[in-house]
XYZ file of C-alpha atoms in Angstrom:
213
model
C 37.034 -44.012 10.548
C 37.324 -40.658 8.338
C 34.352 -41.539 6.607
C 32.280 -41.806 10.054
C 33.303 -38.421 11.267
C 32.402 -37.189 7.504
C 28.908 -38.907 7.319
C 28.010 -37.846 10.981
C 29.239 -34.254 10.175
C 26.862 -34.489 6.911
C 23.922 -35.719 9.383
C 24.527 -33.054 12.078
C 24.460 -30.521 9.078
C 20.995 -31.665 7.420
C 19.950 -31.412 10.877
C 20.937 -28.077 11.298
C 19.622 -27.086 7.765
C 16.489 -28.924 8.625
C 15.909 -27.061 12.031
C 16.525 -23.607 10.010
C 14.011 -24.503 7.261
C 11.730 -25.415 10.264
C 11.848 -22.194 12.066
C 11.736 -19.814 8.960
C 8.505 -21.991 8.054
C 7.348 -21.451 11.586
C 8.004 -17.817 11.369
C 6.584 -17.120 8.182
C 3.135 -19.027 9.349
C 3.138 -16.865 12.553
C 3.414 -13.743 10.185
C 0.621 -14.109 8.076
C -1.735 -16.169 11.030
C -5.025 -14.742 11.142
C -4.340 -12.628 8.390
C -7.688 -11.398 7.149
C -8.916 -10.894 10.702
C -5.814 -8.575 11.213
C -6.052 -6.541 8.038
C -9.635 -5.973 8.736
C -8.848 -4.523 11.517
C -5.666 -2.816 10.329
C -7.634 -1.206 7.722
C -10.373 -0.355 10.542
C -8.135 1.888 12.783
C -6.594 3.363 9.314
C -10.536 4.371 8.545
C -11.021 5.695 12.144
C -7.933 7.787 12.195
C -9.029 9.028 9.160
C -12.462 10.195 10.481
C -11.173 11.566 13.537
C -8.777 13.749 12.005
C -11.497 15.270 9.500
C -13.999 15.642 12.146
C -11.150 17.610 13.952
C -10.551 20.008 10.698
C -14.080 20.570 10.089
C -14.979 21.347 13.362
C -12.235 23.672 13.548
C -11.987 25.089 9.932
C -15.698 24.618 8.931
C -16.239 24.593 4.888
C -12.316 25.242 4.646
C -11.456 21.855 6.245
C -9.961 20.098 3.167
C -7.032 22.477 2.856
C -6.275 22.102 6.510
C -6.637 17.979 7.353
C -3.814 15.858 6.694
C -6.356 13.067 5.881
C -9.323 12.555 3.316
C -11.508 9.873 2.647
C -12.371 9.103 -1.266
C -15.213 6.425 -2.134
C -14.563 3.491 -4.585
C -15.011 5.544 -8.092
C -17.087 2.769 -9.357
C -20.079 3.716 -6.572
C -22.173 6.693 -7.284
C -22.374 9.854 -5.230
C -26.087 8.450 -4.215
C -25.199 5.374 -3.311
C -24.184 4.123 -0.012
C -21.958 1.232 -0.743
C -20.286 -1.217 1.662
C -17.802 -0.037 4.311
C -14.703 -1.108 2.290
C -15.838 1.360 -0.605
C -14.351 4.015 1.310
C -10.431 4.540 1.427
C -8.600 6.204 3.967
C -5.812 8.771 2.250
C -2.997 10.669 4.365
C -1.575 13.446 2.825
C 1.899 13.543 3.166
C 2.798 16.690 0.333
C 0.685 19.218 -1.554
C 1.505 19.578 -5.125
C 0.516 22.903 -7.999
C -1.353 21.175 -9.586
C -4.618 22.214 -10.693
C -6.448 19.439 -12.394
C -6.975 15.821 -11.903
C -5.982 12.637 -14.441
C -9.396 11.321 -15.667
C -9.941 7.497 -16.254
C -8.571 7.355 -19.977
C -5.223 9.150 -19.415
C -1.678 7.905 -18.388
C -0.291 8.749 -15.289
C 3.902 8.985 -14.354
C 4.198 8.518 -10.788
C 6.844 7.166 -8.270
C 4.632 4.965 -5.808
C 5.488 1.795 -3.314
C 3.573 -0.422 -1.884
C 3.757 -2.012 1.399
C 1.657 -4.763 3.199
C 0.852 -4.528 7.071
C 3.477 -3.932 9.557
C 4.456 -7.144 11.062
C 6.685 -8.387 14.059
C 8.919 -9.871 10.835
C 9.005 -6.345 9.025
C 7.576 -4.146 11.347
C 7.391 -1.142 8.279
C 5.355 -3.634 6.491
C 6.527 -5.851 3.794
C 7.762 -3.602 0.534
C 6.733 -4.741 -2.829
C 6.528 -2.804 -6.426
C 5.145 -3.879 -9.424
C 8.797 -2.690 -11.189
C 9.733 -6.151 -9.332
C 12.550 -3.970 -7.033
C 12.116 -3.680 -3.776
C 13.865 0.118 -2.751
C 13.591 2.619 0.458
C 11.441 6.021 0.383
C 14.606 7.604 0.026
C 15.110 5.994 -3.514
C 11.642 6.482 -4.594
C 11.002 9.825 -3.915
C 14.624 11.109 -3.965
C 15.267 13.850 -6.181
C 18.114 12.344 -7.746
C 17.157 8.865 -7.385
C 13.585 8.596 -8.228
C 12.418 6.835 -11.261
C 8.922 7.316 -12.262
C 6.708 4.580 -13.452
C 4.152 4.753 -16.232
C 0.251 3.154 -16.607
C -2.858 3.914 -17.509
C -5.314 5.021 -14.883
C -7.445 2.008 -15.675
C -4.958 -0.424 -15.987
C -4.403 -0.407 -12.230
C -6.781 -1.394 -9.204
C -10.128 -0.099 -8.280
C -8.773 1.342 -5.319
C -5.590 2.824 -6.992
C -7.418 4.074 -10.204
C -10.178 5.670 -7.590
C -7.145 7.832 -6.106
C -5.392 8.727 -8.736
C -8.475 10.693 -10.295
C -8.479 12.814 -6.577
C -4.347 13.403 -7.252
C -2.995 16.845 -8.473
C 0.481 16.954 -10.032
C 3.588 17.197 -6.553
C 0.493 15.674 -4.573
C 2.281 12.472 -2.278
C -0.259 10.522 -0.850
C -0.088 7.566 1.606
C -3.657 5.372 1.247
C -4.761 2.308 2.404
C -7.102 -0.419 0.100
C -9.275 -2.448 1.285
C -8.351 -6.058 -0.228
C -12.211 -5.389 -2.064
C -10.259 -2.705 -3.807
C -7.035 -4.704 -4.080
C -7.105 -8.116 -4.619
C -9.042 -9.690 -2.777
C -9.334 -13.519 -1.939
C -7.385 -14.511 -4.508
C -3.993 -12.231 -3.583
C -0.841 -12.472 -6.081
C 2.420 -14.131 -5.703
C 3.850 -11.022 -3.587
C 0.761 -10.695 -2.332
C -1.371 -12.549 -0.222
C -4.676 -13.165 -0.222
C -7.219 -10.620 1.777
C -4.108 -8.021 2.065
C -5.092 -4.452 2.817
C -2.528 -2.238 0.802
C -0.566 0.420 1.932
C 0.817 2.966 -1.037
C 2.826 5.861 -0.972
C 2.374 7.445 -4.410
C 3.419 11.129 -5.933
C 1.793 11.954 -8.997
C 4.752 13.614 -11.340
C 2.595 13.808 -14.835
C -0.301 12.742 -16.221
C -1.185 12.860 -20.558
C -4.025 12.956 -22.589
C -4.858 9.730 -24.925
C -3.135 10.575 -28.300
């Protein structure tokens, strides 16, 4: 008789595990349904808010604009000035701080910078999913903290088109907020945080940059 009550109590627990597994699959499918659609047209509104607020700044500040909007859009640094490009060329950029800076890391140099990255808000994480490429997953507070913060090094062209595009428009303090089209990301393929046509949302504040030795 003990061993009934034990093997039902083992059933009614795979069940339970089961029905857990079940709805976390369930969940995670609903999160990421129609995925592309809904970063196209996350990345859309981004490009639209962007517009509007420039329009705004211009119309109002004229050639002075720039030091006035809280948004910019930057084109794909691998498209000439003379050429149109595709829509997704273009990347939306909120500017969150001004640094001092005065000049700009070029291609070749090496950048310090503390920087997350986040996917599209969801109902499951409705700030967006967090992901770094340090492999830790921290809050803004811990990023940009000025105790806690812990920059990270590359070189400008190690990193994505659309990253290495911004980071050549970035003066040192400058904290950004910009949003990649996944043809400036990583595209169809997506990572193994990442998934596949994922537009990408970083928060990035250039600390340093150096020369090649």
């Amino acid at each position: 008789m003990k061993r009934y009550f034990i093997l039902i109590a083992a059933l009614l627990l795979c069940g339970f595990v089961a029905s857990c597994s079940e709805e976390n699959d369930n969940a995670a499918k609903s999160e990421y349904s129609d995925w592309k659609a809904r970063n196209e047209t996350w990345w859309t509104e981004q490009m639209q808010t962007a517009r509007e607020a420039i329009a705004e700044a211009q119309a109002t500040y004229g050639d002075q604009w720039q030091q006035h909007s809280e948004w910019l859009i930057l084109k794909n640094h691998n498209v000439s000035p003379n050429q149109a490009g595709n829509p997704s060329d273009s990347i939306p950029v909120r500017i969150i701080q001004r640094g001092e800076g005065s000049g700009c890391p070029l291609y070749t140099d090496t950048v310090s910078v503390c920087m997350l990255g986040r996917l599209m808000p969801t109902d499951v994480h409705p700030m967006g999913y967090p992901f770094s490429f340090t492999g830790t997953y921290p809050s803004d507070e811990q990023v940009f903290g000025e105790t806690t913060r812990a920059p990270i090094k590359s070189l400008v062209s190690a990193n994505i088109t659309g990253y290495t595009t911004v980071l050549q428009h970035m003066h040192i303090g400058d904290r950004w907020s910009f949003y990649l089209h996944p043809d400036l990301a990583y595209g169809s393929n997506g990572t193994s945080l990442i998934p596949a046509y994922s537009v990408l949302n970083f928060t990035v504040e250039l600390r340093a940059y150096f020369k090649p030795q």
